Short mmCIF file of C-alpha atoms in Angstrom, two decimals:
data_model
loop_
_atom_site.label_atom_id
_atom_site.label_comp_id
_atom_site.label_asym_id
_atom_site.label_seq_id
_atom_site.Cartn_x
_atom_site.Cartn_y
_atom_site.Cartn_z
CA UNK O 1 0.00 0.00 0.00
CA UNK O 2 2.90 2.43 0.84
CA UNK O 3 4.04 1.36 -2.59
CA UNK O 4 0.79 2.22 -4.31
CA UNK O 5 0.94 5.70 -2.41
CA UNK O 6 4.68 6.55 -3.96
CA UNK O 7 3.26 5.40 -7.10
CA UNK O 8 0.39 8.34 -6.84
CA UNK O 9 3.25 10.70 -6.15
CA UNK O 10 4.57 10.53 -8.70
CA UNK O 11 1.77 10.44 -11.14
CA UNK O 12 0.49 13.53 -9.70
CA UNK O 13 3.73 15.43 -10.17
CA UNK O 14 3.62 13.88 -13.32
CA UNK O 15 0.11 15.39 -14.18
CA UNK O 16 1.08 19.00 -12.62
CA UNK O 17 3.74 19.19 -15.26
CA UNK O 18 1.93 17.96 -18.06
CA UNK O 19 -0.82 20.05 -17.18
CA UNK O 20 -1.27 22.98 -20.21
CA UNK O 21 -4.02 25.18 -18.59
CA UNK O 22 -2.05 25.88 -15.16
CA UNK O 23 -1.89 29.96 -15.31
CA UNK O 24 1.51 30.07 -13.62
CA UNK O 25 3.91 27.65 -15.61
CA UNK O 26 6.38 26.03 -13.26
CA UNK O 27 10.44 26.45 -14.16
CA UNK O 28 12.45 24.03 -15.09
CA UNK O 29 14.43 25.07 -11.76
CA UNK O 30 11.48 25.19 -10.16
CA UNK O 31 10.75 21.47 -11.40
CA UNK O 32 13.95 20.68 -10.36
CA UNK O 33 13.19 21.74 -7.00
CA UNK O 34 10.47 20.19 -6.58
CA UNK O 35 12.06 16.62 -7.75
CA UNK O 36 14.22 17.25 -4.74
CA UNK O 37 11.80 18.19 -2.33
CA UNK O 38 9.67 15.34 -2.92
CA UNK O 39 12.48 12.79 -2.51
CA UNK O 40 13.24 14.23 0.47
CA UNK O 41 9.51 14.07 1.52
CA UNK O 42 9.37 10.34 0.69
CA UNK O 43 12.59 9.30 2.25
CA UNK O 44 12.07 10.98 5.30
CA UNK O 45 8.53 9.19 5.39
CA UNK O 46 10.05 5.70 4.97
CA UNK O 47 13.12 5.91 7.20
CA UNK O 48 11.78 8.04 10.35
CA UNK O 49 11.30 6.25 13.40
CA UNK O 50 9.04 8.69 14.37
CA UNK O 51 6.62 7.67 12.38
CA UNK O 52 4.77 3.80 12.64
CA UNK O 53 3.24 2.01 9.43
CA UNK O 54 -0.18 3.37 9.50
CA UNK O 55 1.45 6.90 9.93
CA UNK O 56 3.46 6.33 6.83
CA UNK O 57 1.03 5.54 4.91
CA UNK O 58 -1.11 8.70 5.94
CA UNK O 59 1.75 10.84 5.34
CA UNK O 60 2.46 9.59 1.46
CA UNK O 61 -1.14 10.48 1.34
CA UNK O 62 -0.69 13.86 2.81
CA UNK O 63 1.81 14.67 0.40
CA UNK O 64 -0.20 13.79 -2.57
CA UNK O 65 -2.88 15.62 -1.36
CA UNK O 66 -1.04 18.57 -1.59
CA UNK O 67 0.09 17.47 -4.88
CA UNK O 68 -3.69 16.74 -6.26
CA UNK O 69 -4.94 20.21 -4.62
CA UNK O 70 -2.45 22.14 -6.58
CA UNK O 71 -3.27 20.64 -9.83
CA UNK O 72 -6.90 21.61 -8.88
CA UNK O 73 -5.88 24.97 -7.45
CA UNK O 74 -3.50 25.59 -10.60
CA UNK O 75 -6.67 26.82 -13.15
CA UNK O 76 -7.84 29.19 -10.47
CA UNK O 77 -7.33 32.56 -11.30
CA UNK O 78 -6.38 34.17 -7.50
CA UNK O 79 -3.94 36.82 -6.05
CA UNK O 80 -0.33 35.99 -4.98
CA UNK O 81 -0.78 32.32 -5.58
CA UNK O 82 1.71 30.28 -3.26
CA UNK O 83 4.06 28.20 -5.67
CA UNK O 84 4.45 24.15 -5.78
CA UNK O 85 7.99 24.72 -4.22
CA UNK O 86 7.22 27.08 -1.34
CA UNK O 87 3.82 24.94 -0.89
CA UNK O 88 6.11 21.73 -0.52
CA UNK O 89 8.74 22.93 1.21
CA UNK O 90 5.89 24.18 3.85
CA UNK O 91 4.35 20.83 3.77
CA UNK O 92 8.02 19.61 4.71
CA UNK O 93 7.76 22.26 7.50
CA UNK O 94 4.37 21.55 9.01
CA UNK O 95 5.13 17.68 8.91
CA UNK O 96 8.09 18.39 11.49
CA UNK O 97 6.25 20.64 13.17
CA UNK O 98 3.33 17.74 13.55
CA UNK O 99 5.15 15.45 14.71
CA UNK O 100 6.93 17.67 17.14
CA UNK O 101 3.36 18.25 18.89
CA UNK O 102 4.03 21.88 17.65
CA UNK O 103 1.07 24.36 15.96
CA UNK O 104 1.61 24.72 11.93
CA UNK O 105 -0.76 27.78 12.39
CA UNK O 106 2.14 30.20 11.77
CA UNK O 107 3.02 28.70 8.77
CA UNK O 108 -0.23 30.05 7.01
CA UNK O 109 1.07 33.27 6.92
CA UNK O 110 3.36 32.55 3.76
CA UNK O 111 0.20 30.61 2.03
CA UNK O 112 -2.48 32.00 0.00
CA UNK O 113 -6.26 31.30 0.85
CA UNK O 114 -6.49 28.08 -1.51
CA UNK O 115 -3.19 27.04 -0.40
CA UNK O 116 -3.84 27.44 3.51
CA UNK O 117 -7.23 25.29 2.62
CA UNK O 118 -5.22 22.18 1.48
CA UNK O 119 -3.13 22.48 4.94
CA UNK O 120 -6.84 22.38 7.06
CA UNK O 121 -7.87 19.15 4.94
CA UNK O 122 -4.46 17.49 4.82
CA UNK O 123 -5.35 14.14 6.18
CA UNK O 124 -1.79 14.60 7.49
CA UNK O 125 -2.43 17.42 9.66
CA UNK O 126 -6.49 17.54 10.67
CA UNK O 127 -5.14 16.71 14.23
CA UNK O 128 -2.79 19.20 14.88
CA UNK O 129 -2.87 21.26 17.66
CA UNK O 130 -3.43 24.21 16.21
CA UNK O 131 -6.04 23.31 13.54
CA UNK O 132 -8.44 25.21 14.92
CA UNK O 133 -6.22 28.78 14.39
CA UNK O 134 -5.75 27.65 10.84
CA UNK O 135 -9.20 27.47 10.29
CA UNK O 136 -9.55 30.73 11.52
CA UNK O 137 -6.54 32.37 9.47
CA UNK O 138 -8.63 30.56 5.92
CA UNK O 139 -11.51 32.81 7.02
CA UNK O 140 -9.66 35.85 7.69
CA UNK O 141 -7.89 35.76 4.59
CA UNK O 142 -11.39 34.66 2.37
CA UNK O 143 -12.56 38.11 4.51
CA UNK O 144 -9.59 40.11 3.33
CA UNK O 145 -10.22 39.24 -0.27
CA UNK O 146 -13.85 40.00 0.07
CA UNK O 147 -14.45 42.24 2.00
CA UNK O 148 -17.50 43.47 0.98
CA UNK O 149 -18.66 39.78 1.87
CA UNK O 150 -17.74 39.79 5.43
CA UNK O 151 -20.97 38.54 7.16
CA UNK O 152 -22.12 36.50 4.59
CA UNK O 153 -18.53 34.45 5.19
CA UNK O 154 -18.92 34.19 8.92
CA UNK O 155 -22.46 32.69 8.33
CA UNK O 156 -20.95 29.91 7.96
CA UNK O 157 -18.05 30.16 10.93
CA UNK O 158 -19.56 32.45 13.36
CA UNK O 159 -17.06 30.87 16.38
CA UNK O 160 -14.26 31.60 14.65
CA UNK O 161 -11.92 33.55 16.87
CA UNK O 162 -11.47 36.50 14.65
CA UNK O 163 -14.91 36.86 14.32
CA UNK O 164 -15.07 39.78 16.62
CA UNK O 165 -12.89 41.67 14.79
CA UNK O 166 -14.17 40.97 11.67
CA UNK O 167 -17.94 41.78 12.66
CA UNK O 168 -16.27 45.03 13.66
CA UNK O 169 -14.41 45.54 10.30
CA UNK O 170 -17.99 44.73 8.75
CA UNK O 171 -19.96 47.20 10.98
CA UNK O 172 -17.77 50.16 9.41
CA UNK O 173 -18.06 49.29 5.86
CA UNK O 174 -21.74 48.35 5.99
CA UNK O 175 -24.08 49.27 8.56
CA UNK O 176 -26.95 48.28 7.40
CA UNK O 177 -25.71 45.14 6.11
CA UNK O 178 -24.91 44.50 9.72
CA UNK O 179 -27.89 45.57 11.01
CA UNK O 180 -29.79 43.00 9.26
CA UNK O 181 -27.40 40.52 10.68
CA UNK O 182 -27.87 41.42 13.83
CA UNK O 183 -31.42 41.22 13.84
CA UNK O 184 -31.45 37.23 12.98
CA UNK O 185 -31.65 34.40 15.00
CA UNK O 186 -28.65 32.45 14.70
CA UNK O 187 -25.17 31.90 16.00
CA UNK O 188 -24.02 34.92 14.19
CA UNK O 189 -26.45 37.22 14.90
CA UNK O 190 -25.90 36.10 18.74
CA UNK O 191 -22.50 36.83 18.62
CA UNK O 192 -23.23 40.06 16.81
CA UNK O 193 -25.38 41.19 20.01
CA UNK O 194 -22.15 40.00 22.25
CA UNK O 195 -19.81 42.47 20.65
CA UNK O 196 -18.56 44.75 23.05
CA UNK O 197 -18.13 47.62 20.51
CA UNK O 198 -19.62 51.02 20.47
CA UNK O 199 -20.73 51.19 17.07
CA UNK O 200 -21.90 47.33 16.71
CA UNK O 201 -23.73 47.69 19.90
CA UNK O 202 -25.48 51.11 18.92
CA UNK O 203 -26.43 48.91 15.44
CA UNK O 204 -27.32 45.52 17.41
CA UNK O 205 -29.82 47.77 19.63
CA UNK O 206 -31.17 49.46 16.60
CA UNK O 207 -31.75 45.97 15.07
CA UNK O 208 -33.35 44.49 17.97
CA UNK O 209 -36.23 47.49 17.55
CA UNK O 210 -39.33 48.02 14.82
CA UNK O 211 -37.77 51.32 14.10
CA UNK O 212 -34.82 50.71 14.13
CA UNK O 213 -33.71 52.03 10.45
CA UNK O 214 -35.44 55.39 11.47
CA UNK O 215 -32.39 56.24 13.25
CA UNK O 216 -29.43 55.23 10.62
CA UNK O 217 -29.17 58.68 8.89
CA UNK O 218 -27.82 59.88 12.08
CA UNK O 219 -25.33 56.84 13.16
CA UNK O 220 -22.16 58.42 12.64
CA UNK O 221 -23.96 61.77 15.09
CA UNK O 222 -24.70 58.44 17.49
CA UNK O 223 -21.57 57.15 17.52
CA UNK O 224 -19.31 60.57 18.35
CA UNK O 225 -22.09 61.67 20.66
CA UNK O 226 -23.08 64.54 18.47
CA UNK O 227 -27.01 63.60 18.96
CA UNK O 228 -28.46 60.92 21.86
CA UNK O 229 -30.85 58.43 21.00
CA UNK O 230 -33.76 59.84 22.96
CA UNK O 231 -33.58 63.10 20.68
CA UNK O 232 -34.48 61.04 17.67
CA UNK O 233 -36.31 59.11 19.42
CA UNK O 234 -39.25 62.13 19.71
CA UNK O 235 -39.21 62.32 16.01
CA UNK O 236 -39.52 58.68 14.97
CA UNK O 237 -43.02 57.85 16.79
CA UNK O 238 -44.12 60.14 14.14
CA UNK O 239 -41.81 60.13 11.30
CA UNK O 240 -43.99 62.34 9.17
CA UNK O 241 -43.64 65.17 11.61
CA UNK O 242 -41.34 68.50 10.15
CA UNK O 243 -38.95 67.95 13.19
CA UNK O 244 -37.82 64.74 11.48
CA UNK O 245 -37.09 66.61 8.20
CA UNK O 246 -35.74 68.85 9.71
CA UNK O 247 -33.70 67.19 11.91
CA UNK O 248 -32.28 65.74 8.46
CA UNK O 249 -31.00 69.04 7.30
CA UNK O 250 -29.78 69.88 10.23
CA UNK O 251 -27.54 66.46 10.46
CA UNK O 252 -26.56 66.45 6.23
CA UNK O 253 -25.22 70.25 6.72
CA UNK O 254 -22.99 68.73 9.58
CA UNK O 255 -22.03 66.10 7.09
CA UNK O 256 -21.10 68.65 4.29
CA UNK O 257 -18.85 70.71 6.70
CA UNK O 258 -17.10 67.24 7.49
CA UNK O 259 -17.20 65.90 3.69
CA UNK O 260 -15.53 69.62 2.72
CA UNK O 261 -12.52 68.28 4.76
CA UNK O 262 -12.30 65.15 3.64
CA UNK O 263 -14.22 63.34 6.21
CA UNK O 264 -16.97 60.72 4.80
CA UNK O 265 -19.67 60.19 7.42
CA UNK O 266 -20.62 56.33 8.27
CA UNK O 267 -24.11 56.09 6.87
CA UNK O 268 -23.49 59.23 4.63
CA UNK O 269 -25.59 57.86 1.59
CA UNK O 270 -28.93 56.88 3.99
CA UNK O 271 -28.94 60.08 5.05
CA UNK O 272 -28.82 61.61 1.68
CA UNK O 273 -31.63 58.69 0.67
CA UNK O 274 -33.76 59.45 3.54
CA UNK O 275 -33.44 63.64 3.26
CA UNK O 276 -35.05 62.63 -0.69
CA UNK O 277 -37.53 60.23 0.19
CA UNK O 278 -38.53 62.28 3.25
CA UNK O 279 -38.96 65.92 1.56
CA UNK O 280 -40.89 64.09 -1.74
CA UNK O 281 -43.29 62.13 0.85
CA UNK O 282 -43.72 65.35 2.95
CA UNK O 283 -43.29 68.39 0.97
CA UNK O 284 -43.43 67.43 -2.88
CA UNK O 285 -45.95 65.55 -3.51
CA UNK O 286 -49.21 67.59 -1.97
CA UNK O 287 -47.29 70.88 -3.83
CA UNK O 288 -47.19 69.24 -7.16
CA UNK O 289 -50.72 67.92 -6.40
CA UNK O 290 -52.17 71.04 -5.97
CA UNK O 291 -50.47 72.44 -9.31
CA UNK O 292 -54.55 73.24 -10.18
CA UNK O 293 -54.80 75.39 -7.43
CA UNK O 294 -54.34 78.98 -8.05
CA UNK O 295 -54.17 80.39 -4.47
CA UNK O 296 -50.56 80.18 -4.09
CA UNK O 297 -51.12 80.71 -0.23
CA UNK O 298 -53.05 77.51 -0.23
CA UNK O 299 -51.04 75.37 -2.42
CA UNK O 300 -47.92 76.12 -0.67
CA UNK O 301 -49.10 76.08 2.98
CA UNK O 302 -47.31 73.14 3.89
CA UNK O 303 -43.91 73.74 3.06
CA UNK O 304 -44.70 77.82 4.48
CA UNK O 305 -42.69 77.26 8.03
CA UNK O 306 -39.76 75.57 6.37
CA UNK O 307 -36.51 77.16 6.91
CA UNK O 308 -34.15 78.58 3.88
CA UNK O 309 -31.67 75.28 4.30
CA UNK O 310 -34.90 73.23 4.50
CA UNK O 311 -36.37 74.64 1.34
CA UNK O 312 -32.68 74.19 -0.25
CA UNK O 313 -32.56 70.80 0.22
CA UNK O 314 -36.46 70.08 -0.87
CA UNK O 315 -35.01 71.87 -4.25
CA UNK O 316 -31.96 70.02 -4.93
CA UNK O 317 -32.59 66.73 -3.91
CA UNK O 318 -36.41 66.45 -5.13
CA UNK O 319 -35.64 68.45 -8.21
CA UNK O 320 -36.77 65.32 -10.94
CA UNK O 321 -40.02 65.04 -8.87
CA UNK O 322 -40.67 69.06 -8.82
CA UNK O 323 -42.98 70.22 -10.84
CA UNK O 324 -41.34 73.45 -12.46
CA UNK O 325 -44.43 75.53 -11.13
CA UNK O 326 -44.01 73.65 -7.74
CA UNK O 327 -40.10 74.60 -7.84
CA UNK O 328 -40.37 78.35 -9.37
CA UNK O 329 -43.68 79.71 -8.21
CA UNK O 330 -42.92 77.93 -4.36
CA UNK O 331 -40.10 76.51 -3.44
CA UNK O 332 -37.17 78.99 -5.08
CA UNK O 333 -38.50 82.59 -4.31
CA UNK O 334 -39.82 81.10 -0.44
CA UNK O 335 -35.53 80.17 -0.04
CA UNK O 336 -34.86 83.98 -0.55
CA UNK O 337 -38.01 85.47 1.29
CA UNK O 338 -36.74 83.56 4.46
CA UNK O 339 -33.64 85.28 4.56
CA UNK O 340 -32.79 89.35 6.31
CA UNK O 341 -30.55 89.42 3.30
CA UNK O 342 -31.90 87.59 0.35
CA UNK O 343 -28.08 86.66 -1.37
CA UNK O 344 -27.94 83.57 -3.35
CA UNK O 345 -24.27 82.87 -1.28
CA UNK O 346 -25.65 83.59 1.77
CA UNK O 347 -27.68 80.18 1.44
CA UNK O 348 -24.72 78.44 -0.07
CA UNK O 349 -22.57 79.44 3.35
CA UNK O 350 -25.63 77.63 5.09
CA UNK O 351 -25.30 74.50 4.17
CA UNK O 352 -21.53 74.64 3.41
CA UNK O 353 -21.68 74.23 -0.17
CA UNK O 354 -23.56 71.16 -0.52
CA UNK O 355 -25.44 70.57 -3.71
CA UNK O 356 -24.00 73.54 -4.97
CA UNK O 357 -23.64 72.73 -8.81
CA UNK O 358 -26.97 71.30 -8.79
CA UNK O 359 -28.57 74.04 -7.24
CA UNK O 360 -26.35 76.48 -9.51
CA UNK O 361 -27.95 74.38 -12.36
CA UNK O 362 -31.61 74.62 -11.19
CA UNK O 363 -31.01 78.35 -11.03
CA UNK O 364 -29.75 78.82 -14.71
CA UNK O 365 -33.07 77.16 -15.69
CA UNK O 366 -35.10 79.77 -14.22
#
């Protein structure tokens, strides 16, 4: 049987070399190398005392593992992919290191994420003692490839010990993503709700609630302490109310100031979402109803308290849904009537420049 196992060594070497569609061709050096290193693999199997007959035979089969998991790796189009001479010469490595009673999770470091994926399956190594941390090291580096698909990858390993830090990582990059996360009940979403973070625990709350996404325009004000839950709270019982719009406004001018200095609010993009959706379900669409009405004092009643920054914002973020009476009979000459000093840059100083080219743009069509 040992005999049969040599035998597959070599045929899968064999089929590595002969194999056309590999992206990385393998030097003749490189070849030669890897000649060597797997005569020294195979002779150190046979003669060690360390190792009894069962354990030889497991360890020819280790090494073609490797062998047959690069040939399968080889057509895989990846970043940095570990060569079959620095992948051998670490399976030469963690094989010591096994039989040592020593952890080959350090040795992942040098391995890409397929490569490190053969070394947690190696039938050679599944007991080692630190198996676990290279399981957790595969997921880390799948996260640092994607990403963007953070959560989605600790679905599926939610007790991995880097999970903490990753769920943090993820909380950053996608709020909301998290948010639905945290609102599920599995292992992940448990462990979610355990992380002692700031942030993650402001969006694990929120997730736990109805209205929870009520409050995500403001997260990065939540977070620095800039606004406290309970003065949102007031608004969101009645999210139609003005103070909520308003409250908006007040938060994306904050934003702009920061944005000016190259800052980029967490949650930047709800906000500007919600400020549109918001001023179009509040403001725009009974205006623009009403376009029959000829009483401008009636038809524009609703948006007659709004503040100049208020009415700036209803303009350049609702200006597709504006109709152009709505926008130059109501909303435009109300921005200016507002102000001590009716100055087009006046308003632009108000809200830090924000929208500026669109609401230059809306002007020149007047």
């Amino acid at each position: 049987m040992r005999q049969l196992h040599h035998e597959y060594i070599v045929r899968s070497w064999d089929a590595i070399r002969a194999n056309k569609a590999q992206l990385v061709p393998i030097s003749e050096e490189d070849q030669r190398n890897v000649d060597r290193i797997l005569f020294q693999l195979r002779n150190f199997i046979e003669r060690s005392e360390l190792i009894d007959n069962n354990g030889k035979y497991t360890w020819l089969r280790g090494v073609n593992e490797i062998l047959t998991g690069y040939l399968n790796n080889s057509t895989v189009n990846r970043p940095a992919p570990t060569s079959i001479v620095k992948l051998l010469e670490t399976y030469q490595t963690a094989m010591r290191s096994q039989l040592k009673g020593e952890s080959i999770a350090p040795l992942m470091q040098v391995l890409d994420l397929e490569s490190a994926g053969l070394f947690a399956e190696n039938i050679g190594l599944v007991k080692n003692v630190g198996i676990n941390e290279v399981k957790d090291s595969i997921v880390v580096k799948q996260c640092v490839r994607n990403p963007d698909r953070i959560l989605p990858i600790l679905v599926k390993s939610p007790a991995t010990a880097s999970a903490e830090s990753l769920i943090i990582q993820a909380a950053f990059r996608n709020p909301e993503e998290l948010y639905s996360y945290a609102a599920a009940p599995n292992p992940l979403g448990k462990k979610i709700q355990s992380v002692n973070h700031p942030f993650v625990k402001i969006v694990a709350q929120l997730a736990l609630t109805s209205t929870g996404r009520m409050y995500f325009p403001f997260l990065d004000q939540l977070y620095t302490g800039k606004l406290k839950m309970d003065s949102i709270t007031r608004y969101v019982g009645n999210d139609t109310s003005s103070g909520y719009y308003s409250l908006l406004v007040r938060t994306r001018i904050d934003y702009a100031s920061r944005m000016q200095a190259g800052d980029t609010p967490m949650a930047a993009k709800v906000l500007s979402a919600k400020l549109k959706s918001k001023g179009i379900e509040l403001y725009i669409n009974e205006i623009n109803a009403l376009h029959d009405e000829n009483n401008p004092a009636v038809r524009f009643k609703i948006i007659s308290r709004l503040s100049p920054q208020e009415l700036y914002y209803l303009a350049v973020t609702g200006e597709e849904e504006l109709y152009t009476s709505s926008y130059v009979s109501g909303v435009y000459p109300r921005i200016f009537s507002g102000m001590k000093v009716p100055r087009a840059d006046s308003i632009l100083k108000w809200v830090n420049y924000d929208y500026y080219k669109k609401f230059i743009k809306n002007c020149s069509c007047l």
